[in-house]
Amino acid sequence: MSSRPWNIKDILKVTTDYLKKRQIESPRLTAEVLLACQLKQDRINLYLNFDKPLAEHELSGYRDFIRRRVKREPLQYITGVQEFWSLDFRVNSQVLIPRPESELLVEHGLKIVNGLNFPKGHPVHILDMGTGSGALAIAIAHELPNAVIFATDISQDAINLAKENAKKHGVSDKIKFKRGDLWQSLNDQYPLFDLVISNPPYIATDEYPALPPEVRDYEPYLALHGYNDGMFFIEKIISGALTFMRNGAWLLVEMAPWQTGKALELYGQFNEYNQKIRIKDYSQHYRIAMGRKA
């Protein structure tokens, strides 16, 4: 980048070409998102101000963003924001970046709750196990006025960030956050749940080295690695959930497509699960394995 004044149009073109050469995905979009973030404005305003010259401090900050992205740091960690369920969530390297596929957990969880036919005003008790940024719990709280939601995570940093996101979206009073490892975070003081959802770590050990560097090198290992065949936490969730679910409640767990068949077999090992279903994601890959307690 030369010392002559740069305007928005020219810096975006140069940056896009640079990112393309470095094989960064969606180079133009990346250039725009990072510049909009640096200038603290919407992307549409970049086009409305194409000829606006940039100050040196703006260029310096933008260069730093580009360096980070070229090192394959995820765009969401650089901007600190990820959209999920049409809501903006704060994210950082302490939590997994919410994925569009995980919206399936919200979508099908809402269908289940809306079909329970509880009396008007009756609270619905929901557990989000491994809440991370709080995206699932907060999205559901946003949609269900009568829901009482419990959200757990082994990471205190994740819990702290989830609380910030809950406050941002005005649902802090509807979600009880608790730090702990899977079912050990709960006790007799908790209600029996009508719905349990979880997006646990499910990456198999031999798959981990082949992950994209954005995931492997930056997203939290604890939130990704499911040991051996990736089923370690899935097995613990399916086997332990029955104790904490009321009769008729559903457990929904997100996982890799090839793991869903194994998960249905796990459900089948327990007589208390009288229904078990696999759900496909928007790319027509099996993504959720769900079971209903008889």
Coordinates of C-alpha atoms in Angstrom, one line a residue:
M1 CA 0.0 0.0 0.0
S2 CA 1.5 3.3 -1.1
S3 CA 1.7 6.6 0.8
R4 CA -0.8 8.3 -1.5
P5 CA -4.3 8.9 -0.2
W6 CA -6.5 5.9 -0.5
N7 CA -10.2 6.0 -1.0
I8 CA -12.6 3.2 -0.2
K9 CA -13.1 2.0 -3.8
D10 CA -9.3 1.7 -4.5
I11 CA -8.4 0.0 -1.2
L12 CA -11.2 -2.5 -1.6
K13 CA -10.0 -3.5 -5.1
V14 CA -6.3 -3.8 -4.0
T15 CA -7.3 -5.8 -0.9
T16 CA -9.6 -8.1 -2.8
D17 CA -6.8 -8.9 -5.3
Y18 CA -4.4 -9.5 -2.5
L19 CA -6.7 -11.8 -0.6
K20 CA -7.5 -13.7 -3.8
K21 CA -3.8 -14.4 -4.3
R22 CA -3.5 -15.6 -0.8
Q23 CA -6.4 -18.0 -1.5
I24 CA -8.7 -16.5 1.2
E25 CA -12.3 -17.6 0.7
S26 CA -14.7 -14.9 -0.5
P27 CA -12.0 -12.2 -0.9
R28 CA -14.3 -9.3 -1.9
L29 CA -16.8 -10.0 0.9
T30 CA -13.9 -10.3 3.4
A31 CA -12.4 -7.0 2.2
E32 CA -15.7 -5.3 2.6
V33 CA -16.6 -6.8 6.0
L34 CA -13.2 -5.9 7.5
L35 CA -13.2 -2.4 6.2
A36 CA -16.8 -1.8 7.4
C37 CA -15.7 -3.1 10.8
Q38 CA -12.7 -0.8 10.9
L39 CA -14.8 2.2 9.9
K40 CA -17.6 1.1 12.3
Q41 CA -20.3 1.3 9.6
D42 CA -22.5 -0.9 7.5
R43 CA -21.2 -2.4 4.3
I44 CA -23.7 -0.5 2.2
N45 CA -22.2 2.7 3.4
L46 CA -18.9 1.7 1.7
Y47 CA -20.7 1.9 -1.6
L48 CA -22.3 5.2 -0.8
N49 CA -18.8 6.7 0.0
F50 CA -16.6 5.0 -2.6
D51 CA -14.5 8.2 -3.1
K52 CA -14.0 8.9 0.6
P53 CA -10.3 9.1 1.5
L54 CA -9.1 7.1 4.4
A55 CA -7.1 8.5 7.3
E56 CA -3.8 6.8 8.2
H57 CA -5.1 5.4 11.5
E58 CA -8.0 3.8 9.5
L59 CA -5.6 2.3 7.0
S60 CA -3.3 1.0 9.8
G61 CA -6.2 -0.7 11.6
Y62 CA -7.4 -2.2 8.3
R63 CA -3.9 -3.6 7.5
D64 CA -3.9 -5.3 10.9
F65 CA -7.2 -6.9 10.2
I66 CA -6.0 -8.1 6.8
R67 CA -2.8 -9.6 8.3
R68 CA -4.8 -11.5 10.8
R69 CA -7.2 -12.9 8.1
V70 CA -4.2 -13.9 5.9
K71 CA -2.9 -16.0 8.8
R72 CA -6.3 -17.7 8.6
E73 CA -7.9 -16.3 11.7
P74 CA -11.6 -16.6 11.3
L75 CA -13.4 -13.5 10.1
Q76 CA -15.8 -13.7 13.0
Y77 CA -13.0 -13.5 15.6
I78 CA -11.6 -10.5 13.9
T79 CA -14.9 -8.6 13.8
G80 CA -16.1 -10.1 17.1
V81 CA -19.5 -10.8 15.7
Q82 CA -21.5 -13.7 14.2
E83 CA -25.1 -13.7 13.1
F84 CA -27.3 -16.6 14.2
W85 CA -31.1 -16.9 14.0
S86 CA -31.1 -13.3 12.7
L87 CA -29.4 -12.1 15.9
D88 CA -25.9 -10.7 16.3
F89 CA -23.7 -12.6 18.8
R90 CA -20.4 -11.6 20.3
V91 CA -17.8 -14.3 19.7
N92 CA -14.2 -14.7 20.5
S93 CA -11.6 -17.5 20.5
Q94 CA -13.1 -18.9 23.8
V95 CA -16.2 -20.1 22.0
L96 CA -17.1 -22.0 18.9
I97 CA -18.4 -19.8 16.1
P98 CA -22.2 -20.6 15.7
R99 CA -23.0 -22.3 12.4
P100 CA -26.1 -22.0 10.2
E101 CA -26.6 -25.8 10.6
S102 CA -27.1 -25.4 14.3
E103 CA -30.2 -23.3 13.6
L104 CA -31.9 -26.7 13.0
L105 CA -31.7 -27.3 16.7
V106 CA -33.6 -24.1 17.3
E107 CA -36.1 -24.8 14.5
H108 CA -37.0 -28.4 15.6
G109 CA -36.8 -27.5 19.3
L110 CA -39.4 -24.8 18.8
K111 CA -41.6 -27.2 16.8
I112 CA -41.5 -29.7 19.7
V113 CA -42.2 -27.1 22.4
N114 CA -45.1 -25.6 20.4
G115 CA -46.6 -29.1 20.1
L116 CA -46.6 -29.8 23.8
N117 CA -50.0 -28.1 24.4
F118 CA -49.2 -26.9 27.8
P119 CA -51.8 -24.7 29.5
K120 CA -51.4 -21.0 28.7
G121 CA -48.7 -19.5 30.9
H122 CA -47.2 -22.9 31.9
P123 CA -43.4 -22.7 31.9
V124 CA -41.5 -25.0 29.5
H125 CA -38.1 -26.2 30.9
I126 CA -35.3 -26.4 28.4
L127 CA -31.6 -27.3 28.7
D128 CA -28.9 -26.2 26.4
M129 CA -25.8 -28.4 27.2
G130 CA -22.5 -26.9 26.0
T131 CA -23.9 -23.4 25.4
G132 CA -20.7 -21.7 24.2
S133 CA -21.7 -18.2 23.0
G134 CA -25.2 -18.9 24.2
A135 CA -26.6 -18.7 20.7
L136 CA -29.0 -21.7 21.0
A137 CA -30.4 -20.8 24.4
I138 CA -30.8 -17.1 23.5
A139 CA -32.4 -17.8 20.1
I140 CA -35.0 -20.0 21.8
A141 CA -35.5 -17.6 24.7
H142 CA -36.2 -14.9 22.1
E143 CA -38.9 -17.0 20.6
L144 CA -40.6 -18.5 23.7
P145 CA -41.9 -16.1 26.3
N146 CA -42.8 -18.9 28.8
A147 CA -39.5 -20.8 28.5
V148 CA -37.3 -21.3 31.5
I149 CA -33.9 -22.2 30.0
F150 CA -30.8 -23.6 31.7
A151 CA -27.5 -23.3 29.8
T152 CA -24.3 -25.1 30.9
D153 CA -20.7 -25.2 29.7
I154 CA -17.4 -26.5 31.1
S155 CA -15.7 -23.2 30.2
Q156 CA -16.2 -20.2 32.5
D157 CA -15.0 -17.9 29.7
A158 CA -17.8 -19.2 27.5
I159 CA -20.4 -18.8 30.3
N160 CA -19.2 -15.2 30.8
L161 CA -19.6 -14.4 27.1
A162 CA -23.0 -16.1 26.9
K163 CA -24.2 -14.0 29.8
E164 CA -23.1 -10.9 27.9
N165 CA -25.0 -12.0 24.8
A166 CA -28.1 -12.8 26.9
K167 CA -28.0 -9.3 28.3
K168 CA -27.5 -7.8 24.9
H169 CA -30.7 -9.5 23.6
G170 CA -32.7 -8.8 26.7
V171 CA -33.2 -12.4 27.9
S172 CA -30.9 -12.6 30.9
D173 CA -33.9 -13.2 33.2
K174 CA -35.0 -16.2 31.2
I175 CA -31.7 -18.1 31.2
K176 CA -29.9 -19.6 34.1
F177 CA -26.2 -20.2 33.3
K178 CA -24.2 -22.9 35.1
R179 CA -20.6 -23.9 34.7
G180 CA -19.9 -27.7 34.8
D181 CA -19.0 -30.8 32.9
L182 CA -22.0 -32.3 31.1
W183 CA -24.6 -33.8 33.6
Q184 CA -22.3 -33.1 36.6
S185 CA -23.3 -29.4 36.3
L186 CA -26.9 -30.4 37.3
N187 CA -28.3 -31.6 40.6
D188 CA -31.6 -32.4 42.3
Q189 CA -32.6 -28.7 42.4
Y190 CA -33.1 -28.7 38.6
P191 CA -36.5 -29.5 37.1
L192 CA -37.1 -32.3 34.7
F193 CA -36.7 -30.9 31.3
D194 CA -39.2 -30.9 28.4
L195 CA -36.5 -30.4 25.9
V196 CA -32.7 -30.9 25.9
I197 CA -30.5 -29.7 23.0
S198 CA -26.8 -29.9 22.5
N199 CA -24.1 -29.2 20.0
P200 CA -21.3 -31.1 21.7
P201 CA -17.7 -31.6 20.5
Y202 CA -17.8 -34.4 17.9
I203 CA -14.7 -34.2 15.8
A204 CA -12.9 -37.5 15.7
T205 CA -9.2 -37.7 16.7
D206 CA -8.0 -38.7 13.2
E207 CA -10.1 -35.9 11.6
Y208 CA -8.7 -33.1 13.6
P209 CA -5.4 -32.5 11.7
A210 CA -7.3 -32.2 8.4
L211 CA -9.6 -29.5 9.6
P212 CA -9.4 -26.0 7.9
P213 CA -6.7 -23.9 9.7
E214 CA -9.5 -21.4 10.6
V215 CA -11.1 -24.2 12.7
R216 CA -8.1 -26.3 13.8
D217 CA -5.8 -23.4 14.8
Y218 CA -8.2 -20.9 16.2
E219 CA -11.5 -22.4 17.5
P220 CA -11.4 -23.9 21.0
Y221 CA -10.1 -27.5 21.1
L222 CA -12.5 -28.3 24.0
A223 CA -15.5 -27.3 21.9
L224 CA -14.4 -29.5 18.9
H225 CA -12.6 -32.6 19.9
G226 CA -14.9 -35.6 20.6
Y227 CA -12.0 -38.1 21.1
N228 CA -11.5 -41.4 19.2
D229 CA -14.5 -41.6 16.8
G230 CA -15.9 -38.3 18.0
M231 CA -18.7 -40.1 19.9
F232 CA -17.4 -39.6 23.4
F233 CA -19.6 -36.8 24.5
I234 CA -22.6 -37.8 22.3
E235 CA -22.6 -41.2 24.2
K236 CA -22.5 -39.5 27.6
I237 CA -25.3 -37.1 26.6
I238 CA -27.6 -39.8 25.3
S239 CA -27.0 -42.1 28.2
G240 CA -27.3 -39.5 30.9
A241 CA -30.2 -37.4 29.6
L242 CA -33.0 -39.8 30.7
T243 CA -32.4 -39.0 34.4
F244 CA -33.1 -35.3 33.7
M245 CA -36.0 -35.5 31.2
R246 CA -39.7 -35.8 32.0
N247 CA -41.8 -38.4 30.2
G248 CA -42.5 -37.3 26.6
A249 CA -39.5 -35.0 26.5
W250 CA -37.1 -34.9 23.5
L251 CA -33.3 -34.9 23.3
L252 CA -31.8 -33.2 20.2
V253 CA -28.0 -33.6 19.5
E254 CA -26.1 -32.2 16.6
M255 CA -23.3 -34.2 15.1
A256 CA -21.5 -35.2 11.9
P257 CA -23.7 -36.9 9.3
W258 CA -21.9 -40.3 9.6
Q259 CA -22.4 -40.3 13.4
T260 CA -26.2 -40.0 13.3
G261 CA -26.6 -43.8 12.5
K262 CA -24.4 -44.6 15.5
A263 CA -26.5 -42.2 17.7
L264 CA -29.7 -44.0 16.7
E265 CA -28.2 -47.3 17.8
L266 CA -27.3 -45.7 21.1
Y267 CA -30.9 -44.5 21.6
G268 CA -32.0 -48.0 20.8
Q269 CA -29.9 -49.4 23.7
F270 CA -32.3 -47.7 26.2
N271 CA -35.9 -48.9 26.4
E272 CA -36.9 -45.5 27.7
Y273 CA -36.4 -43.9 24.3
N274 CA -39.5 -44.9 22.4
Q275 CA -38.8 -42.8 19.4
K276 CA -35.6 -42.0 17.5
I277 CA -35.3 -39.8 14.4
R278 CA -32.5 -38.4 12.2
I279 CA -32.9 -34.9 10.8
K280 CA -31.2 -33.6 7.6
D281 CA -29.6 -30.1 7.4
Y282 CA -30.2 -27.6 4.6
S283 CA -27.6 -29.4 2.5
Q284 CA -29.5 -32.7 2.8
H285 CA -27.0 -34.3 5.1
Y286 CA -28.1 -36.0 8.4
R287 CA -27.2 -33.5 11.2
I288 CA -29.4 -34.2 14.2
A289 CA -30.2 -37.4 16.0
M290 CA -33.2 -37.0 18.3
G291 CA -34.8 -39.3 20.8
R292 CA -38.0 -39.1 22.9
K293 CA -38.4 -40.4 26.4
A294 CA -41.4 -42.7 26.6

